[in-house]
Coordinates of C-alpha atoms in Angstrom, one line a residue:
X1 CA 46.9 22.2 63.1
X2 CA 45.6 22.2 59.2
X3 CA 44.2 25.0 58.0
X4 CA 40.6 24.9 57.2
X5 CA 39.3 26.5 53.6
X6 CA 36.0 27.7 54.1
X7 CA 34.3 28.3 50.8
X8 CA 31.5 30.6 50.7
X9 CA 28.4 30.0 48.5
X10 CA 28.0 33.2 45.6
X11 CA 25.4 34.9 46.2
X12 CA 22.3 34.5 43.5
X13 CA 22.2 36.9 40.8
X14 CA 19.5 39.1 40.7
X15 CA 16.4 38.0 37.6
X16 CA 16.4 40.0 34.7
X17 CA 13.1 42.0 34.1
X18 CA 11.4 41.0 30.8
X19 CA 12.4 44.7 29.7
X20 CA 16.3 44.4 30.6
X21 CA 16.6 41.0 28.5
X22 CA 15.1 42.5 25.7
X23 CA 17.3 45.2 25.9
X24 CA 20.2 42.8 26.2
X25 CA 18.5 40.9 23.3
X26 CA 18.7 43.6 21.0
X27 CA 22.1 44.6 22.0
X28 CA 23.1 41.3 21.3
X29 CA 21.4 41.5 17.4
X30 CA 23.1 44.3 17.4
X31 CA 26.8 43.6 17.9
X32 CA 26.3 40.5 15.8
X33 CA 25.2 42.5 13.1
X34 CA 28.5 44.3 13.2
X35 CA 28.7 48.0 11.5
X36 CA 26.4 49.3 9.7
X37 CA 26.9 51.9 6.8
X38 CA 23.8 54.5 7.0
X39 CA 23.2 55.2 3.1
X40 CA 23.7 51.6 2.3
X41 CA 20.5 50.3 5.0
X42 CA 18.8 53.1 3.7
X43 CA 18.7 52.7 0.3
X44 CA 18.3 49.1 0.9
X45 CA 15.2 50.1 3.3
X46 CA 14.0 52.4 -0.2
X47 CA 14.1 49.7 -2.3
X48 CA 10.5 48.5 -1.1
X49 CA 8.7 51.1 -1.5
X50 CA 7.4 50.1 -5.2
X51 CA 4.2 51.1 -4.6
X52 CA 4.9 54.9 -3.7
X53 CA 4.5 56.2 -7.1
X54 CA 6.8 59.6 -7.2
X55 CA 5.9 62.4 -9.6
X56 CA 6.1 61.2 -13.2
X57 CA 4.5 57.7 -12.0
X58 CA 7.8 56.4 -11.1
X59 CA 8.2 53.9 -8.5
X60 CA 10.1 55.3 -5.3
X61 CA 11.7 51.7 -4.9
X62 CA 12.8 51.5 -8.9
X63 CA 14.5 55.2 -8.6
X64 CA 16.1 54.1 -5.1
X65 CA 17.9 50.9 -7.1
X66 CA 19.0 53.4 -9.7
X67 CA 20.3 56.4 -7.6
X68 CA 21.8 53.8 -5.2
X69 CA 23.5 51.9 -8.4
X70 CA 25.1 55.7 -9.3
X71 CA 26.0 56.8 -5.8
X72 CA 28.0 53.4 -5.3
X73 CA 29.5 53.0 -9.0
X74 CA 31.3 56.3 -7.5
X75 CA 33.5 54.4 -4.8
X76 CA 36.2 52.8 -5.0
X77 CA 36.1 48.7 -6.0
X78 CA 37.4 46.5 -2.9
X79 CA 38.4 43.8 -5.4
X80 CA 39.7 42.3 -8.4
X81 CA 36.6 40.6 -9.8
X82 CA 37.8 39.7 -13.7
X83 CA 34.9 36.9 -14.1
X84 CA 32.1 39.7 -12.6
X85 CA 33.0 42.2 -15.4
X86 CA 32.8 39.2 -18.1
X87 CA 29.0 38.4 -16.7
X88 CA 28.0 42.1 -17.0
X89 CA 29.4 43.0 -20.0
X90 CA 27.8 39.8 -21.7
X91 CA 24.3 40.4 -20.2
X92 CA 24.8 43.8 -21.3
X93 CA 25.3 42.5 -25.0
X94 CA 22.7 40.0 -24.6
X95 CA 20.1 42.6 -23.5
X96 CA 21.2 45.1 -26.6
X97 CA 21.1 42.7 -28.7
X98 CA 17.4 42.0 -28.0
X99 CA 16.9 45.9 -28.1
X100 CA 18.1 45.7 -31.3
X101 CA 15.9 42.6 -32.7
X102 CA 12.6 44.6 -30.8
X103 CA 13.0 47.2 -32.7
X104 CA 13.6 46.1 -36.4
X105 CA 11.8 42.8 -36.0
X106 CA 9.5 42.7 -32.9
X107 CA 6.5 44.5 -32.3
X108 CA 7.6 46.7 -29.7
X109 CA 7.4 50.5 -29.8
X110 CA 11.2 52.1 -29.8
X111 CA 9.8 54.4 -26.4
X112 CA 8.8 51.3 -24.8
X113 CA 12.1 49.1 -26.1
X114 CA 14.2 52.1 -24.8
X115 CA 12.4 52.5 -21.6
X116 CA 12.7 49.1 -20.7
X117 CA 16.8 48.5 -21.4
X118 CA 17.5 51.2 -19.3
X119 CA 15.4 49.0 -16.3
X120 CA 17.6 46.4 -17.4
X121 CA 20.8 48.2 -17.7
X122 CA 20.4 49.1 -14.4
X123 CA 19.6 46.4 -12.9
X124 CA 23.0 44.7 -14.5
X125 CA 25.1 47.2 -13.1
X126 CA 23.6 46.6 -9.6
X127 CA 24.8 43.3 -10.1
X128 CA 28.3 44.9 -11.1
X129 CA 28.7 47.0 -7.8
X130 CA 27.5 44.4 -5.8
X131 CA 30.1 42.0 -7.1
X132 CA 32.7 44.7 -7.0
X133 CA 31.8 45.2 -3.2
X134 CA 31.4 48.2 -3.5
X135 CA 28.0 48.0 -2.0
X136 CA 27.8 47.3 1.8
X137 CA 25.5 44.2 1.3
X138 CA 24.9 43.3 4.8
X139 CA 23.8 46.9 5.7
X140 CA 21.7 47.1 2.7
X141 CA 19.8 43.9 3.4
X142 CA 19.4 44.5 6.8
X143 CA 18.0 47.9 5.4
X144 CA 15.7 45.8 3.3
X145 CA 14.3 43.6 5.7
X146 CA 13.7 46.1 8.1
X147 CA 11.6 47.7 5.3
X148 CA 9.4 44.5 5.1
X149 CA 9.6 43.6 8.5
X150 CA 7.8 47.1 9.0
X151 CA 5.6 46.7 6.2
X152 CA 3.3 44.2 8.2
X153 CA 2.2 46.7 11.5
X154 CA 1.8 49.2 8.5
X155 CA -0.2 46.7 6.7
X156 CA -2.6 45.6 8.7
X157 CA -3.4 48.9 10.3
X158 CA -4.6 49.5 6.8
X159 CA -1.9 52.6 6.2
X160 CA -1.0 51.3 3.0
X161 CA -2.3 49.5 0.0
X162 CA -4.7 46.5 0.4
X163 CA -5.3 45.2 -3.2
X164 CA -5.4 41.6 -3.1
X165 CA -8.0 40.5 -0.7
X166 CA -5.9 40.5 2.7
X167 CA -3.2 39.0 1.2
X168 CA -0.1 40.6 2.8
X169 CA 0.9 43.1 0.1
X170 CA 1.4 47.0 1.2
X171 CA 4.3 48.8 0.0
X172 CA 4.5 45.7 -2.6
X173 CA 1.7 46.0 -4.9
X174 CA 1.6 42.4 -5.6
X175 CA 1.2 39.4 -3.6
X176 CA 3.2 37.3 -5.6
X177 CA 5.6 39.9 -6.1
X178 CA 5.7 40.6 -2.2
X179 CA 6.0 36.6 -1.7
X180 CA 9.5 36.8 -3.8
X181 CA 10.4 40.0 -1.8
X182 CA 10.0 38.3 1.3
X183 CA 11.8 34.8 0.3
X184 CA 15.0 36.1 -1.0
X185 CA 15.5 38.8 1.9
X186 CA 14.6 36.4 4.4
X187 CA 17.0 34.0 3.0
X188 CA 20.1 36.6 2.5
X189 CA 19.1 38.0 6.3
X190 CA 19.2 34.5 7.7
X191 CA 23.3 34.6 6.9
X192 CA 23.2 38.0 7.6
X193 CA 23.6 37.5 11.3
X194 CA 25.9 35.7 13.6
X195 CA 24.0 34.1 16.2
X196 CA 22.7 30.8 15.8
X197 CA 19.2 31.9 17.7
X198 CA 18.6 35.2 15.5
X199 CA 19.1 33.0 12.0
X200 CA 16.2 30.7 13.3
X201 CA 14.1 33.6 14.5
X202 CA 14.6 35.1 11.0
X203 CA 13.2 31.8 9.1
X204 CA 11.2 31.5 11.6
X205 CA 9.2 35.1 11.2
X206 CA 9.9 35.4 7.4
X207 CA 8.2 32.1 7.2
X208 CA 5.1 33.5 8.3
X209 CA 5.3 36.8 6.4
X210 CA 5.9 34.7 3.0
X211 CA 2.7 33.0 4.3
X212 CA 0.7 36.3 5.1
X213 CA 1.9 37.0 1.1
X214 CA -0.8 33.6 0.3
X215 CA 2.3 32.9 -2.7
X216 CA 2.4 29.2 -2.4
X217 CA 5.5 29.2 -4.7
X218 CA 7.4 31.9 -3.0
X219 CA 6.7 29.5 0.2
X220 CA 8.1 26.1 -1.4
X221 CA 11.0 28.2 -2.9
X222 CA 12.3 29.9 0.4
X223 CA 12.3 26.1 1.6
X224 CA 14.5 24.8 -0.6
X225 CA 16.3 27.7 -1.0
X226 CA 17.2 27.3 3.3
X227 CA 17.9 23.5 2.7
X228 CA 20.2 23.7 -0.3
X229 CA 21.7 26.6 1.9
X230 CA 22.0 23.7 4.7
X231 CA 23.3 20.8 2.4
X232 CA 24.8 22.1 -0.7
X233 CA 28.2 23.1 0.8
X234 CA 29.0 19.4 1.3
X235 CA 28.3 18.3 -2.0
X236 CA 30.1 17.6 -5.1
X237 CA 29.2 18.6 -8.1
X238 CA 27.3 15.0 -9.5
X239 CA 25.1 15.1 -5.9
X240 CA 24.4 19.0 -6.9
X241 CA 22.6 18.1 -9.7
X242 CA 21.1 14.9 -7.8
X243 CA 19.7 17.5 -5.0
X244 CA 18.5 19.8 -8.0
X245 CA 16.6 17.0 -9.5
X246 CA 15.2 16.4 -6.5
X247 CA 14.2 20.1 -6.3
X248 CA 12.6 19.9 -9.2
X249 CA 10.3 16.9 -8.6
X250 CA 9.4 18.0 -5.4
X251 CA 8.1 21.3 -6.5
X252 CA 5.9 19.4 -9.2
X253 CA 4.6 16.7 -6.6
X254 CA 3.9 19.7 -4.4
X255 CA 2.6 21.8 -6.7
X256 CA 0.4 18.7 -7.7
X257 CA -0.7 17.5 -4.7
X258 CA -0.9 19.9 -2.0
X259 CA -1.5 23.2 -3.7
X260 CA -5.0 23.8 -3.0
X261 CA -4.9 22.8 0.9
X262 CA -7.2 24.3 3.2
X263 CA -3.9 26.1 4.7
X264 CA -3.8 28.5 1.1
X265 CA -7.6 29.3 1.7
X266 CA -10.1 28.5 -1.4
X267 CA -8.2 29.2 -4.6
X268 CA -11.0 27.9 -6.9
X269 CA -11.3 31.3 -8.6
X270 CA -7.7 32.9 -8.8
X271 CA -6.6 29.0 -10.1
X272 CA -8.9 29.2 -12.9
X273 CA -8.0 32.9 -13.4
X274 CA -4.4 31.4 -13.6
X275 CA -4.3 28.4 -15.5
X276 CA -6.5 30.7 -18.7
X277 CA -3.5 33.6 -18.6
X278 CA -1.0 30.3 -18.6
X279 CA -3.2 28.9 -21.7
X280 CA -3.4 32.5 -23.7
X281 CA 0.7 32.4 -22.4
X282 CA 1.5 29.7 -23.7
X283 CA -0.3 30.3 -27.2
X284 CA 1.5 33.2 -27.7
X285 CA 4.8 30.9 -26.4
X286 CA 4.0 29.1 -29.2
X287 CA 3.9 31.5 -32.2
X288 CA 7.0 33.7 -31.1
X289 CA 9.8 33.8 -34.0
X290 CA 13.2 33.0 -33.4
X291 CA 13.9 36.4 -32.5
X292 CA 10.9 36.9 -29.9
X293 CA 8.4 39.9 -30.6
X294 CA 10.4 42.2 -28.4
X295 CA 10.5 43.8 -25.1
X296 CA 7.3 44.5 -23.3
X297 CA 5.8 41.8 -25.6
X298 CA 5.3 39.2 -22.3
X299 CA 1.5 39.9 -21.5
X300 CA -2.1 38.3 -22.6
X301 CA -5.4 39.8 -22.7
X302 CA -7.5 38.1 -20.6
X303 CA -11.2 39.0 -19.4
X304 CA -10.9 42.4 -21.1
X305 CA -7.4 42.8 -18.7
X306 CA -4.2 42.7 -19.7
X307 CA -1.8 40.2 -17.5
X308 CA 1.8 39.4 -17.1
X309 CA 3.0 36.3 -17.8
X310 CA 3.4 33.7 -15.0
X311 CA 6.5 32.4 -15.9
X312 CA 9.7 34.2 -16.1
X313 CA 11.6 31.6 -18.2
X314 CA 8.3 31.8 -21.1
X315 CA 9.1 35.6 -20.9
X316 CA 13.0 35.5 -21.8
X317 CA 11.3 33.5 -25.0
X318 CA 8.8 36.1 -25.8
X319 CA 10.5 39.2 -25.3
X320 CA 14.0 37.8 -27.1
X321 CA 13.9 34.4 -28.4
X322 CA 15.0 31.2 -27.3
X323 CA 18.3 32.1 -28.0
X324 CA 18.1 35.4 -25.5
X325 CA 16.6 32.9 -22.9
X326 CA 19.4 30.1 -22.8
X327 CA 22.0 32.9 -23.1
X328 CA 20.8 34.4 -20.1
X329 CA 19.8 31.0 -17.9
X330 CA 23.4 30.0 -19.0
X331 CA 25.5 33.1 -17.8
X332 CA 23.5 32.6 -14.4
X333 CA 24.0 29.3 -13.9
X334 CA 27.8 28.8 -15.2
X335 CA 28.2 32.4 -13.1
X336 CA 26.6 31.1 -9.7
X337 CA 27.2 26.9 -9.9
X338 CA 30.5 26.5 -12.2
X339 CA 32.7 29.1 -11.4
X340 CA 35.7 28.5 -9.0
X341 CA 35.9 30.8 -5.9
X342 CA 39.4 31.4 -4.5
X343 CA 38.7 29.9 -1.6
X344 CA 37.7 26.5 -3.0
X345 CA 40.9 26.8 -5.1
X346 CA 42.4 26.3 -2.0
X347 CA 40.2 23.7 -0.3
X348 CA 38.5 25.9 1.7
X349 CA 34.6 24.9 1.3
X350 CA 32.1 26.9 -1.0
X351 CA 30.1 29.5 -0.1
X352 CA 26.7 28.6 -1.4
X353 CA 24.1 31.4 -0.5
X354 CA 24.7 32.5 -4.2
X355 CA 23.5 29.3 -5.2
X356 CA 20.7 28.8 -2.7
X357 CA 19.8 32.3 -3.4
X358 CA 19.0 31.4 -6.8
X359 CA 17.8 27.9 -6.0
X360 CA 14.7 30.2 -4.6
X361 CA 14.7 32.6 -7.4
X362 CA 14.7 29.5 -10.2
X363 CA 11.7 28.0 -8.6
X364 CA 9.7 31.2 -8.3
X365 CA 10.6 31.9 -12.0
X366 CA 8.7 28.6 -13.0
X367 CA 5.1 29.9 -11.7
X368 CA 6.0 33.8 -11.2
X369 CA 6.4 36.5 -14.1
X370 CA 8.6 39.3 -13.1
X371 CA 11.6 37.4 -11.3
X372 CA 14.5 37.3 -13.5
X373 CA 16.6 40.9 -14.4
X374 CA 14.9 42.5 -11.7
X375 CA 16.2 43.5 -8.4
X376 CA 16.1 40.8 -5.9
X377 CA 17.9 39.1 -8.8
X378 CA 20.7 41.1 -8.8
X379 CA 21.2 41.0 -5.3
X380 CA 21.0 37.0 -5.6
X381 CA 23.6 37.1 -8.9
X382 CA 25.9 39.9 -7.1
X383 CA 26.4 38.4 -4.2
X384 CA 27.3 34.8 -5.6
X385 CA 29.6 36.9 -8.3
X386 CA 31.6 38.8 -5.1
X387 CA 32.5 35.6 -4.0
X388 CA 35.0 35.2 -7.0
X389 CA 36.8 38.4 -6.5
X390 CA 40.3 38.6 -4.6
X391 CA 41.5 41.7 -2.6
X392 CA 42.9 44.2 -5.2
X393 CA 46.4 43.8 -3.7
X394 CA 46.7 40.2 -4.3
X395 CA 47.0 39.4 -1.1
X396 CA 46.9 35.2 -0.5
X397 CA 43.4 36.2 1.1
X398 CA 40.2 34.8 -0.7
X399 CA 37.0 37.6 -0.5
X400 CA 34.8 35.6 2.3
X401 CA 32.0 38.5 2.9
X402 CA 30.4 38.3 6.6
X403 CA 27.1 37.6 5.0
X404 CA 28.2 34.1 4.2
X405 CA 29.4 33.5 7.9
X406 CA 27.4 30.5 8.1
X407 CA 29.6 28.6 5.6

């Protein structure tokens, strides 16, 4: 007589309440956002806060970039970075040098001149501990994003600033400064987790928070910042430059054709506001020396107010000379595109969120004053940097950082 198997059917699993899969949902972020270093997501969650003025009138965000800068120049480097310290040290010289022209033949007062390269200085020795990894980057931009994911709620329950109309701004005083805020950290977060789901829920909301901002460039950048982030990897260098000529011209045909849809709201005022500060802008383009009038220098009096320029690359010219802007554009872009990682060195494919990271921050420079040598900057410019350093042993093991998982 055979024996009979009887198989017996498994009994259904219970449903999940709406409550237990969020809490497995966030569980799930959680361990796919790995550790995370407490002073490194709260510093990063500080660095918003630039319209919390402290005593003295300093920004709360501004003094949480320096004090984080010191507090991390104070650990120990994870790698050998050779080509990081050449960038800083020759934006350093770049940046004295113009100190030097603004005060003998610019029209800058020395306070102001002084004032301003220690901003700068910073700022380039963010860039320096960033590449060094001696900053927890993922922590810290999770720490950001946080920030300006709460910034909405806060927002729109009017418990912070409201200066532009509705436009989301809050702890950001400016629209189109809180546009560029939320492109580039929305960008970095987006290969700041694992899970294929939480990177398209991250584009996802940060696309509607750049478009609560009303910054029609900081929209078009964080798009082709995500598809060179999507493409670039599998390109050589010839179809690099093909895809960034394509960037270009988009941008322009956009910018041309679609700018004033009815999705941006009526612009008719702000636009003509604009294109008179890019007119007086580009007048005073026009009559700067070879050595620029010095640093501060990038503003135009319009209406009885005084404006920053709305063009990052115009200011570089202004403040230093054409000479201080192609030095600086150059080191970025021989720094971020041309530069060998040790990976690629060994076949491996490139990591390109530097490069799509600045992608985003090129296009906003074009229409936005205020991108370049500030802080989203440097985390865009550090992180591509820390892709070029080695472990300090010289270990056969190229620095891939988690944040560039996607690649």
């Amino acid at each position: 007589m055979s024996n009979v198997v009887t198989s017996h059917p498994t009994p259904a699993q219970p449903k999940k309440t709406w409550s237990q899969r969020a809490g497995a949902e966030v569980k799930d972020l959680a361990d796919s956002t790995g550790k995370i270093k407490i002073p490194d997501f709260l510093f990063g969650f500080a660095m918003v806060f630039l319209s919390v003025q402290l005593p003295g009138g300093l920004p709360l965000g501004t003094v949480a970039v320096v004090i984080y800068t010191i507090y991390t120049f104070m650990r120990k480097a994870q790698f050998e970075n050779p080509r990081a310290n050449v960038f800083v040290m020759l934006m350093m010289l770049c940046v004295g040098f113009t100190a030097l022209t603004s005060i003998t033949l610019g029209q800058s007062e020395t306070g102001d001149v002084i004032r301003r390269v220690v901003r700068l200085m910073i700022v380039i020795a963010f860039v320096g501990v960033i590449a060094d990894r001696r900053v927890d980057f993922k922590s810290m931009i999770l720490g950001t994003a946080s920030a300006l994911v709460a910034n909405v709620p806060v927002f729109y329950a009017g418990l912070s600033s409201n200066t532009y109309g509705g436009y989301l701004t809050g702890w950001i005083p400016d629209k189109n400064v809180s546009g560029l805020w939320y492109a580039i950290i929305g960008l970095l977060l987006v290969v700041s987790l694992d899970k294929r789901h939480h990177k398209i829920l991250a584009v996802l909301f940060f696309g509607v928070f750049i478009y609560l901002t009303g910054s029609r460039t900081s929209t078009a950048a964080f798009i082709f910042g995500l598809i060179w982030l999507l493409v670039a990897g599998r390109l050589n260098l010839i179809a690099k430059i093909g895809l960034g000529a394509f960037v270009v011209w988009a941008v322009e045909y956009l910018t041309a054709n679609f700018a004033n849809t009815a999705a941006f709201g009526d612009r008719t005022g702000t636009d003509a506001l604009r294109e008179r500060i890019d007119a007086a802008s580009l007048e005073k383009l026009n009559n700067t020396p070879w050595s620029g009038l010095g640093y501060g220098q990038a503003t135009v009096d319009v209406e009885n107010l005084t404006f920053f320029f709305h063009n990052s690359f115009w200011s570089l010219i202004v403040e230093g000379g054409y000479i201080y802007m192609i030095a600086v554009v150059a080191l970025m872009i021989i720094a971020v595109y041309a530069w060998k990682q040790p990976g690629e060195l060994r076949g491996k494919k490139r990591v390109v969120i530097g490069e799509a990271a600045l992608v985003l921050l090129f296009i906003c420079s074009w229409r936005l004053g205020e991108v370049l040598l500030t802080t989203p900057w440097a985390m865009a410019v550090g992180l591509a940097l820390s892709q070029l350093g080695v472990f300090k042993n010289r270990r056969e093991i190229e620095y891939l950082s988690r944040v560039s998982s996607c690649n």
